[in-house]
CSV table of C-alpha atoms in Angstrom, one decimal:
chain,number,residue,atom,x,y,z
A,1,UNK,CA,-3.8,-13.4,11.3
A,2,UNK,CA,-3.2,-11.4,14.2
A,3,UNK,CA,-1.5,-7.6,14.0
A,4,UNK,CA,0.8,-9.4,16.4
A,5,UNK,CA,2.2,-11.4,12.7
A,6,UNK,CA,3.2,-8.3,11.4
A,7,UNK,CA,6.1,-7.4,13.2
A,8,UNK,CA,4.6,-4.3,14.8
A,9,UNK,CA,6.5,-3.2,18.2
A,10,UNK,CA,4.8,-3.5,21.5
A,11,UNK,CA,4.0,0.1,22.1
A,12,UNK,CA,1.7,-0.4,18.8
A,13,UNK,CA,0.3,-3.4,19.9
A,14,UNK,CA,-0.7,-2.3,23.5
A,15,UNK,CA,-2.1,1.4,21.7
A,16,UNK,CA,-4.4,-1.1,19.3
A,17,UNK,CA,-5.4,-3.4,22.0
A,18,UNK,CA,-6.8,-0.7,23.8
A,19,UNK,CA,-8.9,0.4,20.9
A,20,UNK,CA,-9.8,-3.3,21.0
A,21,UNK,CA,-8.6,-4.0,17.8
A,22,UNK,CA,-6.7,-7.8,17.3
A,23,UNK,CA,-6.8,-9.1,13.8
A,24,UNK,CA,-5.9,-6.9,10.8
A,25,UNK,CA,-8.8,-5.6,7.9
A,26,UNK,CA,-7.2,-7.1,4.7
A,27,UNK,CA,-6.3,-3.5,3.2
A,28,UNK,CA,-4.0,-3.3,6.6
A,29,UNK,CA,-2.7,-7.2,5.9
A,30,UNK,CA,-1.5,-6.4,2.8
A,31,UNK,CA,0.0,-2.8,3.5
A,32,UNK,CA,1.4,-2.8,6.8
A,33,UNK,CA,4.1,-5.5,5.7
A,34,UNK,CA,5.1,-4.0,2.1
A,35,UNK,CA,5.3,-0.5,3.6
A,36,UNK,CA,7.6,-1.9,6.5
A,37,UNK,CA,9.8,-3.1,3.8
A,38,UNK,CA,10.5,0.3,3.0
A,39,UNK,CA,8.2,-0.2,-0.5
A,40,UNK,CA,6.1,2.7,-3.0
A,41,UNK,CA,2.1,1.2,-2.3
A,42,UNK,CA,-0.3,2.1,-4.4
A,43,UNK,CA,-4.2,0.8,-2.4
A,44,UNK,CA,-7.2,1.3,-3.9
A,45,UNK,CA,-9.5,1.7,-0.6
A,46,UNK,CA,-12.9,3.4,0.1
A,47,UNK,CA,-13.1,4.7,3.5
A,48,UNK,CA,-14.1,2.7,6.2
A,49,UNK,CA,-11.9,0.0,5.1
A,50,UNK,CA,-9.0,0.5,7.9
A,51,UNK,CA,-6.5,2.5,6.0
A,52,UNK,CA,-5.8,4.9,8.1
A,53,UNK,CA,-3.8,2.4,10.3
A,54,UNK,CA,-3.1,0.7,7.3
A,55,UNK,CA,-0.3,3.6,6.2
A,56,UNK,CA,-0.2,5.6,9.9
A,57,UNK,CA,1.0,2.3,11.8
A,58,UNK,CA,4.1,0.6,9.2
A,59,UNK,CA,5.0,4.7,9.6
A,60,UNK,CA,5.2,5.0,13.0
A,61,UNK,CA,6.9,1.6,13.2
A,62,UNK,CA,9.7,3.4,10.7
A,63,UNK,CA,10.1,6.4,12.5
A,64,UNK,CA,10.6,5.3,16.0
A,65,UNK,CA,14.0,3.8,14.7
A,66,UNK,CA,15.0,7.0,13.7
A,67,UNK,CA,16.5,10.5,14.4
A,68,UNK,CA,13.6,13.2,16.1
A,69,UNK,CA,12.9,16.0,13.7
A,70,UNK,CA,15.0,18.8,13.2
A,71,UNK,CA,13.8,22.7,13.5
A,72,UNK,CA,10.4,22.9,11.3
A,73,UNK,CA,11.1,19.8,9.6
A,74,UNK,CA,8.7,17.2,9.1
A,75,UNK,CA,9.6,13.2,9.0
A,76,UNK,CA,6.7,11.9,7.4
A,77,UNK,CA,4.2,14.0,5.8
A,78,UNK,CA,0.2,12.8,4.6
A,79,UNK,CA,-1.8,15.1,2.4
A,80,UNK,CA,-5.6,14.9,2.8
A,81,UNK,CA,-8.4,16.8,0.4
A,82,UNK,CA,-10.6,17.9,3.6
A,83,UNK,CA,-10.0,19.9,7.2
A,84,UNK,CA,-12.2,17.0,8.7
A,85,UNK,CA,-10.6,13.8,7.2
A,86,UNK,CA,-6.9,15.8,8.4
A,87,UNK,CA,-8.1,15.9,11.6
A,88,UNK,CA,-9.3,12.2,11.9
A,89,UNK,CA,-6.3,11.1,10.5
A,90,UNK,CA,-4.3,13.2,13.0
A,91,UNK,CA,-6.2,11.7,16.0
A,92,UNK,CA,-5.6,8.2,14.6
A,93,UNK,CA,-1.9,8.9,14.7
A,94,UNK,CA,-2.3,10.5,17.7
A,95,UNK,CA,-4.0,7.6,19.3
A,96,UNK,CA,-1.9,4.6,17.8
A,97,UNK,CA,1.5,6.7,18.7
A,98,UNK,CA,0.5,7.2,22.6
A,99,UNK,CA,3.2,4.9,24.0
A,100,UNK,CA,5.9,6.2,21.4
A,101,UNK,CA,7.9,9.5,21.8
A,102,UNK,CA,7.2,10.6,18.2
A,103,UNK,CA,5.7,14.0,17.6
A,104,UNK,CA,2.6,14.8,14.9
A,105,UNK,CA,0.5,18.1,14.3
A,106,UNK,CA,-2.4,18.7,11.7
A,107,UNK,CA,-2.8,22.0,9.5
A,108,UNK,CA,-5.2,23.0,7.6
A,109,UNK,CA,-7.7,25.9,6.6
A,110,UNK,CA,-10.6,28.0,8.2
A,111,UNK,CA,-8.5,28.1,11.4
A,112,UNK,CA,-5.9,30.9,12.1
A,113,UNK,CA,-2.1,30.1,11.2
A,114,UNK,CA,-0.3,31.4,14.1
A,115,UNK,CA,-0.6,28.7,16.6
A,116,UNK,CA,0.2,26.2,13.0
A,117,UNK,CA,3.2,27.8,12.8
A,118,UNK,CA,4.0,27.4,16.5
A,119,UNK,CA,3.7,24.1,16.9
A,120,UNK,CA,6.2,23.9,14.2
A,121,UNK,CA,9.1,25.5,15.0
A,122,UNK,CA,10.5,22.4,17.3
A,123,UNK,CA,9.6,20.2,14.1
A,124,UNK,CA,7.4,17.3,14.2
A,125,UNK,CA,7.7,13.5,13.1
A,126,UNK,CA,4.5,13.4,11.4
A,127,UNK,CA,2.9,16.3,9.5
A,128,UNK,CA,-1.2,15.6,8.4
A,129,UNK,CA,-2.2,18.4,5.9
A,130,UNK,CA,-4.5,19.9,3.2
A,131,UNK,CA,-2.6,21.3,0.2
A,132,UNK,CA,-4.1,24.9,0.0
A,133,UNK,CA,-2.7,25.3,3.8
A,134,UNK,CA,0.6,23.5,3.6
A,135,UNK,CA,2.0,25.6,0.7
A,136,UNK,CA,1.0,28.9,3.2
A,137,UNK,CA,3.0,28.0,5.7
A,138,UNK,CA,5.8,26.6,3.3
A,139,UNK,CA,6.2,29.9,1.6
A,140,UNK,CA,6.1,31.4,5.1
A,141,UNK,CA,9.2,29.3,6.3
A,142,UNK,CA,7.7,27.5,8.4
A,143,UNK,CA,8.0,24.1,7.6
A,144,UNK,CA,10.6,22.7,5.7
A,145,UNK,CA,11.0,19.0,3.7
A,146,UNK,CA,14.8,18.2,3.7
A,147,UNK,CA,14.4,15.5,5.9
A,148,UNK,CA,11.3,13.9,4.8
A,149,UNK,CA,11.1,10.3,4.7
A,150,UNK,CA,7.7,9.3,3.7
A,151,UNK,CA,4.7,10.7,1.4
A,152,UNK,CA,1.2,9.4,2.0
A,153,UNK,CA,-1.8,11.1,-0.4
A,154,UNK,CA,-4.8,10.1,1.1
A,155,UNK,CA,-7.9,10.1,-0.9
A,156,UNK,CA,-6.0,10.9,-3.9
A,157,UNK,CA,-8.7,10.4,-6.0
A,158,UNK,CA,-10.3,13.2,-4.5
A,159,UNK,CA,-7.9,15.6,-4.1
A,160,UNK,CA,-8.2,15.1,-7.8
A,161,UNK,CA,-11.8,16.2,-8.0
A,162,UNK,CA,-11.4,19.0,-5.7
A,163,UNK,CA,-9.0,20.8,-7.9
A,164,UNK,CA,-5.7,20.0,-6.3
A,165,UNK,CA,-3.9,18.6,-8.8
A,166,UNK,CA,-1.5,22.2,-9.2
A,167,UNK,CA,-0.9,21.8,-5.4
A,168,UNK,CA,0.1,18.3,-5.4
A,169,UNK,CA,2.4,19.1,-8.2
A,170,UNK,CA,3.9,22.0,-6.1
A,171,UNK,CA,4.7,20.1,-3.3
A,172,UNK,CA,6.1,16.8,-4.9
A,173,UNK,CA,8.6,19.8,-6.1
A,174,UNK,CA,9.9,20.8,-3.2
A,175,UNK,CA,9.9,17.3,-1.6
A,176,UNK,CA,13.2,15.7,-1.3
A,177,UNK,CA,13.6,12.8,-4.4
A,178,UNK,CA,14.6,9.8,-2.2
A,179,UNK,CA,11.7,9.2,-0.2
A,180,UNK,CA,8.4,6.5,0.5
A,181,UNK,CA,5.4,7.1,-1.3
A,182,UNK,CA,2.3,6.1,-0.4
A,183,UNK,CA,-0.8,6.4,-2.2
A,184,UNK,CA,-4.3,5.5,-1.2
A,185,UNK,CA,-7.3,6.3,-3.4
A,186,UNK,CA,-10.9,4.8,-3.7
A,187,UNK,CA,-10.3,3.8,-7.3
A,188,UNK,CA,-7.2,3.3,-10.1
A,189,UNK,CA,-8.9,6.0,-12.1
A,190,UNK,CA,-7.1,6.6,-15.3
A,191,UNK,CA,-5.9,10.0,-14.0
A,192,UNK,CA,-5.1,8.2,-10.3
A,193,UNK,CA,-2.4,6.3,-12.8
A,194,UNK,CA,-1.5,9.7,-14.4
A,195,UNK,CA,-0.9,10.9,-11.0
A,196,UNK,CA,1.3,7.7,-9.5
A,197,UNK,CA,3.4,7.8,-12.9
A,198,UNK,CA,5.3,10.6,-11.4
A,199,UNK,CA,5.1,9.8,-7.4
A,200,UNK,CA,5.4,5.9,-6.8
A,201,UNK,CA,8.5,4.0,-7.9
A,202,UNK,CA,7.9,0.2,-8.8
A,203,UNK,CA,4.9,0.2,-6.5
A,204,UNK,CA,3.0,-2.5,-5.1
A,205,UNK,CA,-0.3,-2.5,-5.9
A,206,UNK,CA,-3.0,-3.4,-3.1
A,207,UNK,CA,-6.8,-3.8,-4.2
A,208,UNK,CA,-9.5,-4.9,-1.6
A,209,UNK,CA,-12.8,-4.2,-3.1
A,210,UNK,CA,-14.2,-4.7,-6.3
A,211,UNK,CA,-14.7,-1.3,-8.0
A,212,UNK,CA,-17.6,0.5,-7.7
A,213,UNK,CA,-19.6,-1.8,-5.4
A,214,UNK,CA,-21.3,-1.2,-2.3
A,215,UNK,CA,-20.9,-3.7,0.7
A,216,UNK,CA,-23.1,-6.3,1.0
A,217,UNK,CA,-24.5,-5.4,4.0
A,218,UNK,CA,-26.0,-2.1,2.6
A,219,UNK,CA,-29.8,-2.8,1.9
A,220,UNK,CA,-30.8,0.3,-0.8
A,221,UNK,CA,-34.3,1.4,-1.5
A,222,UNK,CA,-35.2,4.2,-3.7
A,223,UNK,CA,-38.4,6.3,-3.2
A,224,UNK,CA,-39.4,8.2,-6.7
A,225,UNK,CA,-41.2,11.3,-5.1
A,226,UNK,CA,-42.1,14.7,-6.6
A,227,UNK,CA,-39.3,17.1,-5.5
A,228,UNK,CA,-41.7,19.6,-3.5
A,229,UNK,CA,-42.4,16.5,-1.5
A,230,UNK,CA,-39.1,15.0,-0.7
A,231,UNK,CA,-38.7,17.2,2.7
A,232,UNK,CA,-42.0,16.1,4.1
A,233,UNK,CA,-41.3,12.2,3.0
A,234,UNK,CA,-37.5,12.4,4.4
A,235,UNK,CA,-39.4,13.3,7.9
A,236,UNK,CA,-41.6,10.5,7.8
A,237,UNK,CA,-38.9,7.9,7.3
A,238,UNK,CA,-37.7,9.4,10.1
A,239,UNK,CA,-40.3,9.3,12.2
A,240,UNK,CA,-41.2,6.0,10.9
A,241,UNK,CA,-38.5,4.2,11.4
A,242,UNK,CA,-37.8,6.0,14.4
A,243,UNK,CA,-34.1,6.7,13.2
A,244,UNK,CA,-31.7,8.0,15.3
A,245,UNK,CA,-28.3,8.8,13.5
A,246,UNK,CA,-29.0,9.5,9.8
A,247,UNK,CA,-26.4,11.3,7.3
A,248,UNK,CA,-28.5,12.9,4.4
A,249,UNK,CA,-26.2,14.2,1.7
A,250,UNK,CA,-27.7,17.2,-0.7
A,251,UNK,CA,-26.3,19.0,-4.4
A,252,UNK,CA,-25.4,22.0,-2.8
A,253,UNK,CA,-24.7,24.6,0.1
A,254,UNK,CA,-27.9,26.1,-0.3
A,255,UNK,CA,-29.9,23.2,-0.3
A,256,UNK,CA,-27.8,21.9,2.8
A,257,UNK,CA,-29.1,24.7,4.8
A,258,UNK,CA,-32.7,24.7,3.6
A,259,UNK,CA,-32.8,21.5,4.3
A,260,UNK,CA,-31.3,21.9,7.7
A,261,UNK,CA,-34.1,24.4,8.4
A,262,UNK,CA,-37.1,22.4,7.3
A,263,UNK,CA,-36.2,19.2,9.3
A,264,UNK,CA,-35.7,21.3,12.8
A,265,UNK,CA,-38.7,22.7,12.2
A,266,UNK,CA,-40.2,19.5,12.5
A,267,UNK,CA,-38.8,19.0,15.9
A,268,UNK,CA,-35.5,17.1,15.0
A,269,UNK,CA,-32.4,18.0,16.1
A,270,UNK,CA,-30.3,18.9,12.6
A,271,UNK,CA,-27.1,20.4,11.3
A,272,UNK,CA,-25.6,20.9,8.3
A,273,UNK,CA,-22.1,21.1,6.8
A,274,UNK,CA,-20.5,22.3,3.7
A,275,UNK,CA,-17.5,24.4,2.9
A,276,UNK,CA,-19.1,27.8,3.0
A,277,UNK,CA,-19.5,26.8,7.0
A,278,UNK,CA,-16.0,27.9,9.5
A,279,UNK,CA,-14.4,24.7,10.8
A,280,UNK,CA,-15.4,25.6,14.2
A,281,UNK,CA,-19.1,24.8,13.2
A,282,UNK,CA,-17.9,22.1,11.0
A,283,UNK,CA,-16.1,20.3,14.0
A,284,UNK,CA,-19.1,21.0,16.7
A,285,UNK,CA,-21.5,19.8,14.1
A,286,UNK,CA,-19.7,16.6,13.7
A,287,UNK,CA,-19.0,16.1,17.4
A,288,UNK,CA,-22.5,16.5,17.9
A,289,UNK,CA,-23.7,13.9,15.2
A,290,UNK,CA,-20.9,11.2,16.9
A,291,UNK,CA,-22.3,12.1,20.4
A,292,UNK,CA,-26.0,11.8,19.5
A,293,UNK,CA,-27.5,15.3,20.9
A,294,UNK,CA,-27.5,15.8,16.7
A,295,UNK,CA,-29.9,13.6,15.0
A,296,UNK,CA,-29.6,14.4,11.3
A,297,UNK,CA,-26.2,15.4,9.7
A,298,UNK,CA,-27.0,17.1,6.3
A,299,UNK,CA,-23.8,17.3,4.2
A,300,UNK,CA,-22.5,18.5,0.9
A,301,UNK,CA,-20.1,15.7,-0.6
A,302,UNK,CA,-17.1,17.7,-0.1
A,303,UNK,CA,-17.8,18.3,3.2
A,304,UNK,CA,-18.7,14.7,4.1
A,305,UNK,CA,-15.4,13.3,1.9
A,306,UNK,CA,-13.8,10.8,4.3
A,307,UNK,CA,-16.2,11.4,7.5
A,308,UNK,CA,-15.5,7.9,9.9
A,309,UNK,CA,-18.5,7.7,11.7
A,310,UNK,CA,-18.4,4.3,13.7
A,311,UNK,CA,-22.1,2.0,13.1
A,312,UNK,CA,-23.6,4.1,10.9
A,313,UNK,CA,-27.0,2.9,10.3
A,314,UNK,CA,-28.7,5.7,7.5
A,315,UNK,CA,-27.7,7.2,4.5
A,316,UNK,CA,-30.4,9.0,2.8
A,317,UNK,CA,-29.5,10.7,-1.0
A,318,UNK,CA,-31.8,13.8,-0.7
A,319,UNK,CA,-30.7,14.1,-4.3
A,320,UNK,CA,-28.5,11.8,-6.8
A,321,UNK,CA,-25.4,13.2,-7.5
A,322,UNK,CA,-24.2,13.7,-10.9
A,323,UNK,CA,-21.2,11.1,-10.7
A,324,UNK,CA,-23.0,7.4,-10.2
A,325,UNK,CA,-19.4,6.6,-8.4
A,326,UNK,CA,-20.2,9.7,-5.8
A,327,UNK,CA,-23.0,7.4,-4.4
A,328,UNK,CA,-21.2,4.4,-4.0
A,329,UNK,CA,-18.5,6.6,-1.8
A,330,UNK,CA,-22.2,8.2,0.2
A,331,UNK,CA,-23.6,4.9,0.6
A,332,UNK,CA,-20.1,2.9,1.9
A,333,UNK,CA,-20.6,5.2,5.1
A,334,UNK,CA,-23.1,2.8,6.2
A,335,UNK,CA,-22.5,-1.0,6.8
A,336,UNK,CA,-19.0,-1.3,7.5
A,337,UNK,CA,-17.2,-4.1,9.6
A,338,UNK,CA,-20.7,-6.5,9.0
A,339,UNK,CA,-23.0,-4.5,10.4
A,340,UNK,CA,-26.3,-3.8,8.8
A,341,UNK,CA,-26.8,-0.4,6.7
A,342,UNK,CA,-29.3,1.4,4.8
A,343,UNK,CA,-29.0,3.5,2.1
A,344,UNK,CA,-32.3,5.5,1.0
A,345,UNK,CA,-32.1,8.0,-2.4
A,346,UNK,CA,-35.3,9.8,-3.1
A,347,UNK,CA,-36.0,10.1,-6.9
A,348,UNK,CA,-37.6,13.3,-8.2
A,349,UNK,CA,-38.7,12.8,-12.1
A,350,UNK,CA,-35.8,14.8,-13.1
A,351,UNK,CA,-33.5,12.6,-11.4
A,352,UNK,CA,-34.5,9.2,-13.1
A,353,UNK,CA,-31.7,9.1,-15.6
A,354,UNK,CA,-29.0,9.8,-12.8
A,355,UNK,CA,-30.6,7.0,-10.8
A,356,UNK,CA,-30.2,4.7,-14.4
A,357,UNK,CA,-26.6,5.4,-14.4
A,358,UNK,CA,-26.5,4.5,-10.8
A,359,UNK,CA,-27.7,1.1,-11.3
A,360,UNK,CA,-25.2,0.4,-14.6
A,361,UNK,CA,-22.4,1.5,-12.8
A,362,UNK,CA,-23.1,-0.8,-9.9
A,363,UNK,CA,-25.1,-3.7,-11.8
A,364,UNK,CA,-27.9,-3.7,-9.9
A,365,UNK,CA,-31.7,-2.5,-10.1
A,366,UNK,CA,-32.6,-1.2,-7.1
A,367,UNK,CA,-36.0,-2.1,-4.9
A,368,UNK,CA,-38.6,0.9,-5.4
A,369,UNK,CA,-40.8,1.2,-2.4
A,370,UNK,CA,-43.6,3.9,-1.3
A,371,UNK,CA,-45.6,5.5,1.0
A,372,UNK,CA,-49.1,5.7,1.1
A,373,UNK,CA,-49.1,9.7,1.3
A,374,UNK,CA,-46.4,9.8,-1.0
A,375,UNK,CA,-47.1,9.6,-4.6
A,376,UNK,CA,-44.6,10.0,-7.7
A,377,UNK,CA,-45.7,11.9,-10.6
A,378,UNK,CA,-48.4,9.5,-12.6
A,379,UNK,CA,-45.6,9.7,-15.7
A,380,UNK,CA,-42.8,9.2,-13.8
A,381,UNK,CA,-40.2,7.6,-16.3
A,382,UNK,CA,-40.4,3.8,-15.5
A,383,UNK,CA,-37.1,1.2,-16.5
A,384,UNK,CA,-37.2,0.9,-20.1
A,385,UNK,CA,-34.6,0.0,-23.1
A,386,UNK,CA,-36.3,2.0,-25.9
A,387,UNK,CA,-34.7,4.4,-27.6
A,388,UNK,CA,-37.5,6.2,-29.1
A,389,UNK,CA,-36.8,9.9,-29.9
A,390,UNK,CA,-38.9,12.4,-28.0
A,391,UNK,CA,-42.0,13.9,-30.2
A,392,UNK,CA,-41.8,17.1,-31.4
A,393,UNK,CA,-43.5,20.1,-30.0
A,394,UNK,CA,-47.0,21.1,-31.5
A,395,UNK,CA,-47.0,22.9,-34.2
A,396,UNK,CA,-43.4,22.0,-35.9
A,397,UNK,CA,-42.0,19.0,-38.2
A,398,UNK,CA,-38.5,17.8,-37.5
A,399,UNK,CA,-35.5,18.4,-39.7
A,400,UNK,CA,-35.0,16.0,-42.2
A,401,UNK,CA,-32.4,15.4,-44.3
A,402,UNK,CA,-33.6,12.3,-46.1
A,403,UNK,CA,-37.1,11.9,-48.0
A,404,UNK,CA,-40.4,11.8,-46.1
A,405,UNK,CA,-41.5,7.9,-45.6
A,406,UNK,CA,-44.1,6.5,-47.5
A,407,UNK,CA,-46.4,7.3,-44.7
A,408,UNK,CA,-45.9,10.4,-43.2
A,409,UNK,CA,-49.0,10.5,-41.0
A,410,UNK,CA,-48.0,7.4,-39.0
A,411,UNK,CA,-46.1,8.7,-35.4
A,412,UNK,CA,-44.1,6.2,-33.5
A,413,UNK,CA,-45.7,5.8,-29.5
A,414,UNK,CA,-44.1,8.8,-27.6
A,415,UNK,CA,-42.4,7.5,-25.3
A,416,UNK,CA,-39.2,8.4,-23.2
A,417,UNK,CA,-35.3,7.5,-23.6
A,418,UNK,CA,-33.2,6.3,-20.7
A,419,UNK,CA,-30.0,6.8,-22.1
């Protein structure tokens, strides 16, 4: 199948041919035709998949048979969780509209709302947003929804997480009823289906990945390391491996920019980026990683939420986050379209039972390797099934409800639960 199959106009196909793109990713297969047909979708996607064209190009197709928008109207409007994934989306559309006269902005925060509002006042076919931002300039009169024709929530799933959900519910309020809705998310979550109940209308449903698996192509290691060690041993893998472009994701702000520190100091070019950084140093930093003068991106998993970096090659989890499905959406940033990717966590002793969870969620134990200079803790929990209770402190007897056994003296082996 070529994109030429799908009824797409010749503007489209000359704009994709130019990016070199010919045959369709099966998430833009199965969506470009039933959003053509004027249908609610509902696509479970991770990012990297092609979605992106999969919604913006059926949408531009629709629009270009239509009126221009009016006054601060908007035609088609698509809601993303983060500034950086709204601004990739709006170069997409950007990019795949060049030969069309269709109109688009992006708005979002950490950026003044003057020239926003500007750019609105002669109305624009497609409007790419973040919630918090779009209801400021909606309460300011400056864009207006009477004429919209289709909804896209991208990354739904996390807009969810982030604490959007009042937002969202604000602006399907305000949206005109009769409209296309399109929703893409990385998973059907049960509060993703909460969510669609009251957006999409007899929607089709599109699914191209198993859940919560990472692409084949992704070869993942784990390194169990004492914590103090991990910035030394995340410099030797470096240096090692001579890597070039790595993304290193981290818990928090803090630890982003500590991090950040430690690995310059060791001669590499680093940056790091999290919400408490302005978009200006957000957007330099990431222009920088995608040109190469940055080596090492560290990121918070906000911040890095929906980041389309073409041929990535490393992923390294600095630490495990606390939802196993956050490091499948870390590690899918690597290996896309075939290419080989590599996904390194390193393990502190504190961390074992998140990297447990890891491995049930995705079904798979993953390969422990070492360096020579880098030893775990001697009693570093190894993979086990029991599910011994931990010993007492010195000193002190359990509670016990029930009579003493017949042999009080005898103690199980201490040993350490999984859960």
């Amino acid at each position: 199948m070529s994109f030429s199959t799908l009824g797409l106009s010749t503007p489209i196909l000359d704009a994709l041919k130019e990016q070199g793109y010919t045959n369709p990713t099966p998430i833009q297969a199965q969506a470009i035709p039933a959003i053509m047909a004027g249908k609610d979708v509902m696509a479970a996607a991770q990012t990297g998949t092609g979605k992106t064209a999969g919604f913006t190009l059926p949408i531009l197709e629709r629009l270009a048979a239509g009126k221009p928008a009016g006054a601060n109207q908007a035609r088609a409007l698509i809601l993303t969780p983060t500034r950086e994934l709204a601004a990739q989306v709006a170069e997409s559309v950007a990019t795949y509209s060049k030969g069309m006269k269709l109109s688009s902005t992006v708005v979002f925060g950490g950026v003044k709302i003057n020239p926003q509002m500007m750019k609105l006042r002669r109305g624009v076919d497609i409007l790419v947003a973040t919630p918090g931002r779009l209801m400021d300039l909606y309460n300011q009169n400056a864009v207006k929804f009477s004429n919209l024709e289709v909804l896209v929530l991208d990354e739904a799933d996390r807009m969810l997480d982030m604490g959007f959900i009042h937002d969202i519910k604000k602006i399907l309020k305000i949206l005109p009823p009769k409209r296309q809705n399109l929703l893409f998310s990385a998973t059907f979550s049960n509060d993703i289906r909460k969510l669609a109940r009251g957006l999409v209308n007899n929607p089709v449903e599109i699914s191209v990945s198993p859940p919560n698996a990472a692409a084949p192509s992704v070869e993942q290691k784990v390194y169990k390391v004492e914590k103090a060690q991990k910035p030394a041993l995340l410099v030797q893998l470096i240096k090692d491996n001579n890597w070039f472009q790595v993304l290193v994701f981290t818990k928090t702000k803090h630890g982003a920019n500590k991090l950040t520190q430690q690995i310059e100091a060791s001669g590499f070019k680093a940056a790091a980026i999290h919400g408490n950084k302005s978009q200006g140093a957000r957007t330099k930093a990431l222009a920088g990683f995608k040109d190469g003068s940055i080596q090492i991106l560290v990121a918070t998993d906000i911040a890095a939420r929906g980041l389309d970096i073409d041929q990535l090659p490393q992923v390294v989890n600095y630490e495990l986050p606390n939802v196993a499905e956050d490091y499948v959406h870390r590690i899918g940033r690597t290996g896309r379209a075939g290419s080989t990717g590599h996904a390194i966590s390193l393990v502190a002793e504190e961390e074992v039972k998140l990297l447990r969870g890891i491995e049930r969620l995705i079904k798979k134990t993953l390969e422990v390797a070492s360096l020579p200079d880098f030893k775990p803790l001697a009693k570093m929990p190894a993979r086990s099934k029991s599910n011994a209770q931990p010993k007492p402190p010195a000193g002190r007897k359990p509670l016990a409800r029930k009579p003493k056994p017949k042999n009080p003296t005898a103690r199980k082996p201490a040993t350490k639960a999984d859960n």
